[in-house]
Coordinates of C-alpha atoms in Angstrom, one line a residue:
Chain O
M273 CA -39.2 19.0 13.4
N274 CA -42.0 20.4 11.4
L275 CA -41.5 23.7 9.9
F276 CA -44.8 24.4 8.8
E277 CA -47.2 23.1 11.9
F278 CA -49.3 26.4 13.3
S279 CA -49.5 26.5 16.4
E280 CA -53.2 26.1 18.3
E281 CA -53.2 30.4 18.2
Q282 CA -52.0 30.4 14.9
N283 CA -54.4 28.5 13.9
M284 CA -57.2 30.0 15.8
L285 CA -56.0 33.5 14.4
R286 CA -56.2 32.2 10.8
D287 CA -60.0 31.0 11.0
M288 CA -61.4 34.4 13.0
V289 CA -59.1 36.9 10.2
R290 CA -60.8 34.1 7.9
E291 CA -64.2 34.9 8.9
F292 CA -63.3 38.3 9.7
V293 CA -62.7 39.1 5.9
N294 CA -65.9 36.9 5.0
E295 CA -68.1 38.6 7.1
E296 CA -66.8 42.3 6.5
V297 CA -64.9 42.6 4.0
K298 CA -65.6 40.0 0.7
P299 CA -68.8 41.9 0.5
V300 CA -67.4 45.5 0.4
A301 CA -64.4 44.6 -1.8
G302 CA -65.6 45.2 -5.2
Q303 CA -67.7 48.5 -3.8
I304 CA -64.0 49.6 -2.1
D305 CA -62.4 49.5 -6.2
E306 CA -65.3 51.1 -7.3
N307 CA -65.6 54.2 -4.5
E308 CA -61.8 54.0 -4.6
E309 CA -61.8 54.4 -0.3
I310 CA -61.9 51.7 2.6
P311 CA -64.9 52.6 4.7
Q312 CA -64.3 54.1 7.7
D313 CA -66.1 51.4 9.9
L314 CA -64.5 48.8 8.6
I315 CA -61.1 50.8 8.9
K316 CA -62.5 50.5 13.1
K317 CA -63.3 46.8 13.0
I318 CA -59.9 46.0 12.0
G319 CA -59.1 48.5 14.6
E320 CA -61.7 46.3 17.1
V321 CA -60.8 42.9 16.8
G322 CA -56.8 44.5 17.1
L323 CA -55.4 43.5 13.9
F324 CA -53.9 46.7 13.2
G325 CA -51.4 45.2 16.0
T326 CA -50.7 41.6 14.5
V327 CA -47.0 41.5 15.1
F328 CA -46.4 43.4 18.1
P329 CA -45.4 42.6 21.5
E330 CA -48.3 42.0 23.6
E331 CA -46.5 45.0 25.7
Y332 CA -47.1 47.3 23.2
G333 CA -50.9 47.0 22.6
G334 CA -50.4 44.6 20.0
G335 CA -51.5 40.8 19.2
G336 CA -47.9 39.4 20.3
F337 CA -48.3 37.5 16.8
G338 CA -44.3 37.8 15.4
E339 CA -44.2 38.1 12.0
V340 CA -46.3 34.4 11.4
G341 CA -49.3 35.2 12.7
Y342 CA -48.6 39.2 11.1
C343 CA -48.4 37.0 7.1
I344 CA -51.4 34.6 8.2
A345 CA -53.5 37.1 9.1
Q346 CA -51.8 39.7 5.9
E347 CA -53.0 36.2 3.4
E348 CA -56.4 36.0 5.1
M349 CA -57.0 39.6 4.7
A350 CA -55.9 39.2 0.4
R351 CA -58.4 37.2 0.0
G352 CA -61.2 39.2 0.4
C353 CA -59.4 42.5 -0.3
L354 CA -55.6 43.5 -0.9
S355 CA -56.3 47.4 -0.4
T356 CA -57.1 47.0 2.5
A357 CA -54.4 44.4 2.9
T358 CA -52.1 47.2 1.9
M359 CA -53.6 49.7 4.1
I360 CA -52.8 48.1 7.2
G361 CA -48.9 46.6 6.2
A362 CA -48.2 50.4 4.9
H363 CA -49.5 51.0 8.1
M364 CA -48.0 48.0 10.9
S365 CA -45.5 46.9 9.0
I366 CA -43.5 49.5 7.4
G367 CA -45.0 52.8 9.5
T368 CA -45.2 51.6 12.4
N369 CA -42.7 48.8 12.5
A370 CA -40.0 51.9 11.8
I371 CA -41.0 53.5 15.2
F372 CA -40.2 49.8 16.9
L373 CA -37.6 48.5 15.1
G374 CA -35.8 52.1 15.7
G375 CA -37.2 54.5 18.3
T376 CA -36.2 55.2 22.0
E377 CA -38.8 53.3 24.6
E378 CA -40.6 56.1 25.1
L379 CA -40.8 56.9 21.6
K380 CA -42.1 53.5 21.6
Q381 CA -44.8 53.5 24.2
K382 CA -45.3 57.2 22.7
Y383 CA -47.4 55.9 19.8
L384 CA -47.7 52.2 19.9
P385 CA -50.1 51.8 21.7
K386 CA -52.4 54.5 19.6
L387 CA -51.2 52.6 16.1
C388 CA -52.0 48.9 17.1
S389 CA -56.1 50.0 18.9
G390 CA -56.2 52.0 15.3
E391 CA -57.0 55.0 17.1
M392 CA -53.8 55.9 15.3
L393 CA -53.2 54.5 11.6
G394 CA -49.6 55.4 10.3
A395 CA -47.1 55.6 6.9
F396 CA -44.3 55.3 5.9
G397 CA -42.6 57.8 4.2
L398 CA -39.1 57.3 1.8
T399 CA -40.3 57.7 -1.6
E400 CA -39.1 60.6 -3.1
A401 CA -39.1 61.8 -6.5
T402 CA -35.8 61.2 -6.6
A403 CA -35.5 58.6 -4.8
G404 CA -37.5 55.4 -6.1
S405 CA -35.4 52.8 -6.6
D406 CA -32.7 54.9 -5.5
S407 CA -33.9 55.6 -2.3
F408 CA -30.6 56.5 -0.3
N409 CA -31.5 59.8 -3.0
V410 CA -33.4 61.5 -0.1
R411 CA -34.0 65.2 -0.6
T412 CA -36.7 66.3 2.6
R413 CA -34.4 69.0 4.6
A414 CA -34.8 68.4 8.8
E415 CA -32.8 71.2 10.3
Q416 CA -32.1 71.4 13.9
D417 CA -33.3 74.4 15.7
G418 CA -33.1 74.7 19.1
D419 CA -34.5 70.7 20.8
D420 CA -36.9 70.9 17.6
W421 CA -36.1 69.6 13.5
I422 CA -37.8 72.1 10.9
L423 CA -38.5 69.8 8.0
N424 CA -39.4 70.7 4.7
G425 CA -39.4 68.7 1.2
E426 CA -42.5 66.6 -0.8
K427 CA -42.4 62.6 -0.2
L428 CA -44.8 60.9 -3.6
W429 CA -46.3 57.1 -3.6
I430 CA -47.2 57.1 -0.1
T431 CA -49.7 54.5 0.7
N432 CA -52.2 56.3 3.7
G433 CA -50.4 59.6 3.0
G434 CA -53.9 61.0 3.5
I435 CA -55.2 58.7 6.1
A436 CA -53.0 58.9 8.7
D437 CA -51.8 60.2 11.9
V438 CA -48.2 59.1 12.0
V439 CA -45.9 58.6 9.0
S440 CA -41.6 57.6 9.6
V441 CA -40.4 60.0 7.9
F442 CA -36.8 59.8 6.0
A443 CA -35.1 63.3 6.2
R444 CA -31.4 64.0 5.6
T445 CA -29.4 66.1 8.3
E446 CA -26.3 67.1 8.1
R447 CA -25.2 63.9 9.4
G448 CA -27.2 61.5 6.6
V449 CA -30.9 60.2 6.1
T450 CA -32.5 60.2 9.7
A451 CA -35.9 58.7 10.9
F452 CA -38.8 60.8 12.7
A453 CA -42.0 60.2 13.3
V454 CA -44.0 62.9 11.9
E455 CA -47.4 64.1 12.7
T456 CA -50.3 64.4 10.3
K457 CA -52.3 66.7 12.2
W458 CA -48.8 69.4 12.5
D459 CA -48.5 72.6 11.0
G460 CA -46.8 72.3 7.5
Y461 CA -48.0 68.6 7.2
H462 CA -50.3 68.5 3.5
A463 CA -51.6 65.8 1.6
G464 CA -52.2 65.7 -2.4
P465 CA -54.8 64.4 -3.7
K466 CA -55.3 60.3 -3.7
E467 CA -53.4 59.2 -7.0
K468 CA -55.8 57.4 -9.6
K469 CA -54.0 53.9 -10.0
M470 CA -54.4 50.6 -12.0
G471 CA -55.6 48.8 -8.9
I472 CA -56.1 48.2 -5.4
R473 CA -57.8 51.1 -6.1
G474 CA -59.2 51.5 -2.5
S475 CA -56.1 52.1 -1.0
A476 CA -55.0 56.1 -1.0
T477 CA -51.7 57.5 -2.2
N478 CA -51.4 60.8 -1.8
A479 CA -48.0 62.6 -2.0
I480 CA -47.1 64.9 0.5
T481 CA -45.2 67.7 1.4
F482 CA -44.0 69.4 4.2
D483 CA -44.0 72.9 4.7
N484 CA -41.6 74.0 7.7
V485 CA -43.5 70.7 10.3
R486 CA -41.7 70.9 13.5
V487 CA -40.9 67.9 14.5
P488 CA -39.7 67.9 18.6
G489 CA -36.7 66.1 19.3
E490 CA -38.2 63.0 21.5
N491 CA -39.6 61.5 17.5
M492 CA -36.5 61.3 15.7
I493 CA -36.4 57.2 15.6
G494 CA -32.9 55.8 16.1
P495 CA -29.7 57.8 15.5
N496 CA -29.0 60.6 13.2
G497 CA -28.1 60.1 10.4
R498 CA -28.9 56.4 10.8
G499 CA -32.0 55.9 8.9
F500 CA -31.3 54.4 6.2
L501 CA -30.4 51.4 8.1
I502 CA -33.5 51.9 9.3
A503 CA -36.0 51.8 6.4
M504 CA -33.6 48.9 5.1
K505 CA -34.6 46.6 8.6
T506 CA -38.0 48.0 8.3
L507 CA -38.8 46.7 4.2
D508 CA -36.9 42.8 5.2
A509 CA -40.6 42.5 7.2
G510 CA -42.3 44.0 4.8
R511 CA -42.0 42.3 2.0
L512 CA -42.3 39.3 3.9
G513 CA -45.9 40.1 4.2
L514 CA -46.0 41.6 0.3
G515 CA -45.3 37.9 -0.8
A516 CA -48.0 36.6 2.3
C517 CA -50.3 39.3 0.7
C518 CA -49.6 37.5 -2.7
V519 CA -50.0 33.4 -1.6
G520 CA -53.4 34.9 -0.2
A521 CA -54.3 36.1 -3.3
A522 CA -52.8 33.2 -5.9
K523 CA -55.1 30.5 -3.0
E524 CA -58.0 32.5 -3.5
L525 CA -57.6 32.4 -7.0
I526 CA -57.6 28.7 -7.2
E527 CA -60.8 28.1 -5.1
L528 CA -62.5 30.6 -7.4
S529 CA -60.6 29.1 -11.1
T530 CA -61.4 25.8 -9.3
Q531 CA -65.2 25.5 -8.9
Y532 CA -66.1 27.9 -12.0
A533 CA -64.1 25.3 -13.9
K534 CA -66.2 22.5 -12.6
E535 CA -69.1 24.5 -12.7
R536 CA -68.6 25.5 -16.3
K537 CA -69.9 23.3 -19.7
Q538 CA -68.4 23.7 -22.9
F539 CA -69.2 20.5 -25.5
D540 CA -71.4 19.2 -22.9
E541 CA -68.3 18.7 -20.7
P542 CA -67.3 21.4 -17.0
I543 CA -64.4 22.7 -18.9
S544 CA -62.5 21.1 -15.8
H545 CA -62.3 17.6 -17.6
F546 CA -59.9 19.3 -20.2
Q547 CA -55.9 18.7 -19.8
A548 CA -55.3 22.7 -20.3
V549 CA -57.7 23.7 -18.1
Q550 CA -56.0 20.8 -15.9
F551 CA -52.2 21.8 -16.1
M552 CA -53.6 25.3 -15.7
L553 CA -54.7 24.4 -11.9
A554 CA -51.4 22.7 -11.7
E555 CA -49.2 24.6 -12.6
M556 CA -51.6 27.5 -10.0
W557 CA -51.5 25.5 -7.0
A558 CA -47.3 24.4 -7.8
I559 CA -46.3 27.8 -7.6
T560 CA -49.0 28.9 -5.0
Y561 CA -47.1 26.4 -3.1
A562 CA -43.4 27.2 -3.5
M563 CA -44.8 30.9 -2.4
E564 CA -46.4 29.5 0.4
S565 CA -43.0 27.5 1.7
I566 CA -40.8 30.8 1.2
V567 CA -43.1 33.1 3.2
Y568 CA -43.7 30.7 6.3
R569 CA -39.7 29.5 6.4
T570 CA -39.0 33.3 5.9
A571 CA -41.3 34.5 8.6
V572 CA -39.8 32.2 10.9
D573 CA -35.8 32.9 10.5
Y574 CA -37.1 36.5 11.3
D575 CA -38.9 35.9 14.5
A576 CA -36.3 33.8 15.7
G577 CA -34.3 36.8 15.0
K578 CA -32.3 35.8 12.1
K579 CA -31.1 38.5 9.0
I580 CA -33.3 37.8 6.4
A581 CA -32.0 40.4 3.8
T582 CA -31.5 38.2 0.7
Q583 CA -34.4 35.9 1.2
S584 CA -37.0 38.4 1.6
A585 CA -35.7 39.9 -1.4
A586 CA -36.4 36.7 -3.2
V587 CA -39.5 36.3 -1.1
K588 CA -40.4 39.8 -3.3
Y589 CA -39.8 38.8 -5.7
L590 CA -40.9 35.6 -7.0
C591 CA -44.5 35.6 -5.2
S592 CA -45.5 38.8 -7.2
E593 CA -44.1 37.1 -10.2
G594 CA -46.0 33.9 -8.9
L595 CA -49.1 35.7 -8.1
D596 CA -49.6 38.0 -11.6
K597 CA -49.0 34.4 -13.2
V598 CA -51.9 32.4 -10.7
V599 CA -53.9 35.4 -11.7
D600 CA -53.3 35.2 -15.6
M601 CA -54.0 32.0 -15.2
A602 CA -57.1 32.7 -13.3
V603 CA -59.0 35.4 -16.3
Q604 CA -58.2 32.4 -18.5
I605 CA -59.5 30.2 -16.9
H606 CA -62.8 32.4 -16.4
G607 CA -62.4 33.5 -20.2
G608 CA -64.9 36.0 -20.6
M609 CA -66.7 36.0 -17.0
G610 CA -62.9 36.7 -16.4
Y611 CA -62.8 39.9 -18.0
S612 CA -65.7 41.0 -16.7
R613 CA -66.3 43.3 -13.6
E614 CA -69.3 40.8 -12.1
L615 CA -66.5 38.7 -10.6
P616 CA -63.5 39.7 -7.9
I617 CA -61.3 38.1 -10.7
E618 CA -61.2 41.5 -13.0
R619 CA -60.5 43.7 -10.1
M620 CA -57.8 41.0 -8.8
Y621 CA -56.0 41.0 -11.9
R622 CA -55.1 44.9 -10.9
D623 CA -54.3 44.5 -7.8
S624 CA -51.8 41.8 -8.7
R625 CA -49.0 44.1 -10.9
I626 CA -48.3 46.6 -7.7
N627 CA -46.9 44.2 -6.5
R628 CA -43.8 43.9 -9.1
I629 CA -43.1 47.6 -8.7
F630 CA -43.7 48.6 -5.0
E631 CA -41.7 47.7 -2.0
G632 CA -38.4 47.9 -4.0
T633 CA -39.2 46.9 -7.5
N634 CA -38.7 43.4 -8.1
E635 CA -35.2 44.5 -10.3
I636 CA -34.1 45.9 -7.4
Q637 CA -34.9 43.1 -5.4
K638 CA -32.3 40.7 -7.9
L639 CA -30.1 43.6 -7.5
V640 CA -29.3 42.9 -3.2
I641 CA -29.7 39.1 -4.5
S642 CA -26.9 38.9 -6.5
H643 CA -24.8 41.2 -4.3
D644 CA -24.5 39.0 -1.2
V645 CA -24.3 35.8 -4.0
L646 CA -21.4 37.7 -6.2
R647 CA -20.2 38.5 -2.3
R648 CA -19.9 35.1 -0.8
N649 CA -18.7 33.8 -4.3
G650 CA -21.8 32.0 -4.7
A651 CA -22.0 30.0 -1.4
W652 CA -25.2 28.4 -0.5
N653 CA -25.9 30.3 3.6
V654 CA -28.9 30.2 4.2
Chain K
M97 CA -73.0 38.1 39.0
N98 CA -71.4 33.4 38.1
I99 CA -72.3 32.4 34.9
F100 CA -71.5 29.0 33.1
V101 CA -71.8 28.5 29.4
C102 CA -72.2 24.8 28.7
V103 CA -70.6 24.0 24.9
S104 CA -69.5 21.6 22.6
H105 CA -66.8 20.2 20.4
V106 CA -68.5 19.6 17.3
P107 CA -67.5 19.0 13.4
D108 CA -67.3 22.1 10.8
T109 CA -70.2 22.0 8.9
T110 CA -68.1 22.3 5.8
T111 CA -66.6 18.9 6.8
K112 CA -67.8 16.2 4.4
V113 CA -68.7 13.1 7.4
Q114 CA -67.4 10.1 6.5
V115 CA -69.2 7.0 9.0
G116 CA -66.5 5.6 11.0
E117 CA -65.3 1.1 10.4
D118 CA -67.0 0.8 13.3
G119 CA -70.2 1.6 11.3
K120 CA -72.0 3.6 14.1
S121 CA -69.7 6.7 15.1
I122 CA -67.8 9.7 12.8
D123 CA -65.0 9.3 12.2
P124 CA -62.1 12.0 13.5
S125 CA -59.5 11.5 10.2
G126 CA -59.6 15.0 8.8
V127 CA -62.1 16.3 10.6
T128 CA -62.3 20.3 11.8
W129 CA -63.0 20.3 15.1
I130 CA -65.3 23.8 15.5
L131 CA -67.0 25.6 18.7
N132 CA -70.2 24.5 17.9
P133 CA -72.8 28.0 16.5
Y134 CA -75.5 27.7 19.0
D135 CA -72.7 27.8 22.2
E136 CA -71.7 30.7 20.8
Y137 CA -74.6 32.5 21.1
A138 CA -74.5 31.5 24.5
V139 CA -70.9 32.6 25.2
E140 CA -72.0 35.7 23.6
A141 CA -75.2 36.1 25.9
A142 CA -72.6 35.4 29.1
L143 CA -70.5 37.7 27.9
Q144 CA -72.9 40.3 26.9
L145 CA -74.4 39.9 30.9
K146 CA -71.1 39.6 32.4
E147 CA -70.5 43.2 30.9
A148 CA -73.4 44.8 32.2
R149 CA -73.1 43.7 35.4
E150 CA -70.1 42.0 37.5
G151 CA -69.3 38.9 37.4
E152 CA -67.5 36.5 35.9
V153 CA -67.4 33.9 32.7
T154 CA -66.9 29.7 33.2
V155 CA -66.8 27.4 29.2
V156 CA -67.9 23.6 30.8
C157 CA -67.2 21.0 28.1
F158 CA -67.8 18.2 28.8
G159 CA -65.3 15.1 27.3
P160 CA -61.7 13.7 25.6
D161 CA -58.7 16.2 25.8
A162 CA -59.3 17.9 22.4
V163 CA -61.7 19.4 23.7
K164 CA -59.8 22.4 25.0
E165 CA -59.3 24.0 22.4
T166 CA -63.0 24.3 22.0
I167 CA -63.1 26.0 25.6
R168 CA -60.4 28.0 24.8
K169 CA -62.0 28.7 21.3
G170 CA -65.1 30.4 24.7
L171 CA -62.0 31.6 26.3
A172 CA -60.3 33.9 23.0
M173 CA -63.8 35.7 23.2
G174 CA -63.0 36.7 26.7
A175 CA -64.6 34.3 29.4
D176 CA -62.7 33.8 32.4
K177 CA -62.4 30.2 32.9
G178 CA -62.7 27.0 32.3
L179 CA -63.5 24.2 33.2
H180 CA -62.6 20.8 31.9
I181 CA -65.2 16.9 32.4
K182 CA -62.9 14.5 31.2
S183 CA -64.1 11.6 29.3
D184 CA -63.2 9.2 26.8
Q185 CA -65.7 7.8 26.7
P186 CA -68.7 8.9 24.8
R187 CA -72.3 9.5 26.4
D188 CA -75.7 10.2 25.4
S189 CA -77.8 13.1 25.8
F190 CA -79.2 12.4 29.7
G191 CA -75.1 11.2 30.8
T192 CA -73.8 14.3 29.4
A193 CA -76.3 16.3 31.2
K194 CA -76.0 14.5 34.3
A195 CA -71.7 14.6 33.8
L196 CA -72.2 18.6 34.1
A197 CA -75.0 19.0 35.9
E198 CA -72.9 16.7 39.0
T199 CA -70.4 19.2 37.9
L200 CA -72.7 22.9 38.5
K201 CA -75.1 22.0 41.5
D202 CA -72.0 23.1 44.0
R203 CA -70.6 26.5 42.0
E204 CA -73.1 28.5 43.3
A205 CA -74.5 29.5 39.5
D206 CA -76.5 32.3 38.6
V207 CA -77.5 31.6 35.0
I208 CA -76.3 28.7 32.8
F209 CA -76.2 29.8 29.5
C210 CA -76.0 26.5 26.7
G211 CA -76.6 26.1 22.8
R212 CA -80.7 25.4 21.8
Q213 CA -79.0 21.7 20.8
S214 CA -75.3 20.7 18.8
I215 CA -74.7 20.1 15.9
D216 CA -73.7 17.0 15.7
Y217 CA -76.1 14.6 17.3
D218 CA -78.4 17.0 17.3
G219 CA -80.0 16.7 21.0
W220 CA -81.9 19.7 21.6
Q221 CA -81.7 18.1 25.6
M222 CA -79.1 19.7 27.3
A223 CA -80.9 22.6 29.0
G224 CA -84.4 20.6 29.3
L225 CA -82.4 17.7 31.3
L226 CA -79.9 20.9 33.4
G227 CA -83.2 22.3 34.2
E228 CA -84.5 19.1 35.7
M229 CA -81.3 17.4 37.6
L230 CA -80.6 21.5 39.3
D231 CA -83.8 21.7 39.5
L232 CA -83.5 25.2 38.1
P233 CA -86.5 26.9 35.8
S234 CA -85.0 25.8 31.8
V235 CA -85.7 28.8 29.1
T236 CA -85.4 26.8 25.9
V237 CA -84.4 28.2 22.3
A238 CA -84.5 32.1 23.6
S239 CA -83.9 34.5 20.7
K240 CA -84.4 37.6 23.3
L241 CA -84.0 37.1 25.8
E242 CA -83.8 40.9 29.1
I243 CA -82.3 39.8 32.5
K244 CA -83.2 42.2 34.7
E245 CA -81.1 43.2 38.0
D246 CA -83.5 41.5 40.1
G247 CA -83.0 38.5 38.7
S248 CA -86.5 38.2 36.5
I249 CA -85.8 37.0 33.1
E250 CA -87.9 38.0 29.9
A251 CA -87.3 35.8 27.1
E252 CA -88.8 35.1 23.4
R253 CA -88.8 32.1 21.9
E254 CA -89.4 31.3 19.0
I255 CA -92.5 28.1 18.8
E256 CA -93.9 27.1 15.7
G257 CA -95.7 29.3 13.7
G258 CA -95.0 32.4 15.9
M259 CA -93.1 34.0 19.5
E260 CA -93.9 33.0 22.6
T261 CA -93.2 35.4 26.2
V262 CA -92.0 33.8 29.0
V263 CA -90.9 35.0 32.0
S264 CA -89.3 33.7 34.3
K265 CA -86.6 34.2 37.5
L266 CA -82.3 33.8 38.2
P267 CA -81.5 31.0 38.9
A268 CA -82.2 29.0 35.4
V269 CA -80.6 28.0 32.5
I270 CA -81.2 29.1 29.0
S271 CA -80.2 27.8 25.4
A272 CA -79.9 30.6 22.7
Q273 CA -81.4 30.8 19.4
K274 CA -79.8 32.5 16.2
G275 CA -80.9 36.5 16.2
L276 CA -80.2 36.0 20.4
N277 CA -77.1 38.0 19.7
D278 CA -74.4 39.1 17.1
P279 CA -71.1 36.8 17.9
R280 CA -67.8 38.9 18.2
Y281 CA -64.7 38.2 16.6
P282 CA -61.9 36.4 19.4
K283 CA -59.4 39.5 19.2
L284 CA -56.0 38.9 18.7
Q285 CA -55.1 39.6 22.2
G286 CA -58.0 37.4 23.8
I287 CA -56.3 34.3 21.8
M288 CA -53.3 35.1 22.9
Q289 CA -55.0 35.1 26.8
A290 CA -56.5 31.8 26.0
K291 CA -53.5 29.9 27.2
R292 CA -53.4 31.5 30.2
K293 CA -56.8 31.5 31.3
P294 CA -57.1 28.2 33.9
I295 CA -59.0 25.5 32.7
E296 CA -60.1 23.5 35.5
D297 CA -60.2 19.4 34.7
V298 CA -62.9 17.1 37.0
E299 CA -63.6 13.4 36.6
P300 CA -66.9 12.6 36.2
S301 CA -68.6 9.8 38.1
P302 CA -69.0 6.7 35.8
Y303 CA -72.1 6.5 33.8
K304 CA -73.5 3.7 31.7
N305 CA -75.4 4.9 28.4
R306 CA -79.1 4.8 28.3
V307 CA -79.0 4.7 24.6
E308 CA -76.5 3.4 22.4
V309 CA -75.9 3.8 19.1
L310 CA -76.6 0.9 16.5
E311 CA -75.7 2.3 13.1
M312 CA -74.7 5.2 11.5
S313 CA -75.3 5.6 7.9
K314 CA -74.9 8.2 5.3
P315 CA -78.6 9.5 3.6
P316 CA -78.9 7.9 0.3
V317 CA -77.6 9.2 -2.9
K318 CA -79.7 11.8 -3.9
S319 CA -80.3 9.5 -8.2
A320 CA -79.6 11.2 -11.5
G321 CA -83.4 13.8 -12.1
K322 CA -84.8 12.1 -15.5
I323 CA -86.3 14.6 -18.6
V324 CA -89.5 12.7 -19.8
G325 CA -89.4 15.2 -22.5
E326 CA -91.5 18.2 -22.9
G327 CA -94.7 20.0 -23.4
P328 CA -97.8 18.6 -22.7
D329 CA -97.4 15.7 -24.9
A330 CA -94.3 14.4 -22.8
V331 CA -97.9 14.6 -19.3
K332 CA -98.6 11.3 -20.7
E333 CA -95.1 9.6 -19.8
L334 CA -94.7 11.0 -16.7
V335 CA -98.1 10.1 -15.5
K336 CA -97.3 6.2 -16.4
L337 CA -93.9 6.9 -14.5
L338 CA -94.9 8.5 -11.6
H339 CA -97.4 5.5 -11.9
E340 CA -95.1 2.7 -11.8
E341 CA -91.7 3.9 -11.5
A342 CA -91.4 6.6 -9.0
K343 CA -95.1 5.0 -7.1
V344 CA -96.4 8.0 -5.4
I345 CA -99.5 7.9 -7.3

């Protein structure tokens, strides 16, 4: 048995995404950060090659690559631009995935093909002012009116909120938190201005409000009152994708730092001859090796249908902490050039930080892990 | 329209090629294999022709089982089926062309595309040899191509110091030059479909190589540069060294 022997299709996927990122994404990544916007023609090209549906089965218009393939694609995308990877992740891994995991067959048929092709863009609407880490404390209301539901409330920090066509919204009914697929063109949906962020500035993050938005009953995702479970299952997969993005960024930083260390001379020698720099490269590599290992081990388990809530919390926590260490050393190896906006290192440093915050803070991940450990009296169970 | 593309399975351009133990072949360990870059233009040209007319695109490759991976890359880009001429014995250009020609001669090809050269052995011979063996016109190193409804061909070829425009007629062999088109990325669904598309296996008739490789070696390592001094004073020393050491003047 070899856990990490990728198949020919998975290798072909990686080659294709790498070439796509080198040709189409890296040349504009700096501009995406400066302009705080992903160009429409890039979004169109991502849709054309199928990278908006990587994870979903082919019968819904997806790539049929499952979670492992999705992680490969996100890893390669994050090498070039974490803003773009975040846009894809919010669309696919959480926004669309909520419909895929919880929706009826009719709802899946209604939205998945269009979401996979990029004709429609997705988003995930859970977070509110009172429901951040305390995500169960959702205040957005859904009231029944005949066959329809009327939504009122406000969501914060919604990735793609201002550019999405369909948002998986979590609202409270008399039976509890319930999920709905909400089209942003419907009356009463408003997206606020883009948040001004430290990093991943190209990814559109908005507050969104629902002012008597009428949602047809068929757009309820899963049973009434069971939305929180769908949100949690969706986020389990989302955290793996986030880990994969961290792996991709870390690999890119190792490559850039190694090249730089071999070229940059001080005291008449390349700085790669100095042990201080060698040790940083060694740490970066070792950390990244561990990150890569847990991402794919867990993704293989997820594709095999195993429960991975605790494991994906660990992936999210360790990979985001790992990338922050790797990117910090990459800046240090690059010295002044690592602080300059001339090179991508500075952008990657700013982009890295969000990973410890979004999709559940690392403190919440540790709570998830510790609850499981205590429940099992510390017994190992993977 | 019945369209064939002959492709080659070659080491990735970023691979550091090593000479094998026998001193006359490439050491395959650690080599990443890719679809020959010039063949990507050929596949793209074939797919565009298929999309403009009705038709079918078949990717053909000569070589051991490993080349199936490269055939599937062509299928992932959108070709309909593969044709694998199986052989574990490497052949010279003539032998490869012979295997391709005997396989294609009764298949009623309207067009046979190939790349201008494969980037491993750099023979540049395939389109010419195939054209001769199949008694078809061959248009080589095409950087612009138009195939009209009536089957007439107009192509631009890069020649030394300029361009040449030629006309010909289908059926024909056409080799692709960089710039002919912008090869598409394989779509995700194409990658998944590739393994479900048929690849036909055929055995070539025996052949004895007419050209034998005796030896392979890497180019000599460039020696380090030498700075002999600065300003006009250094000229005398430089001239002396160029004359006595480098013996170029």
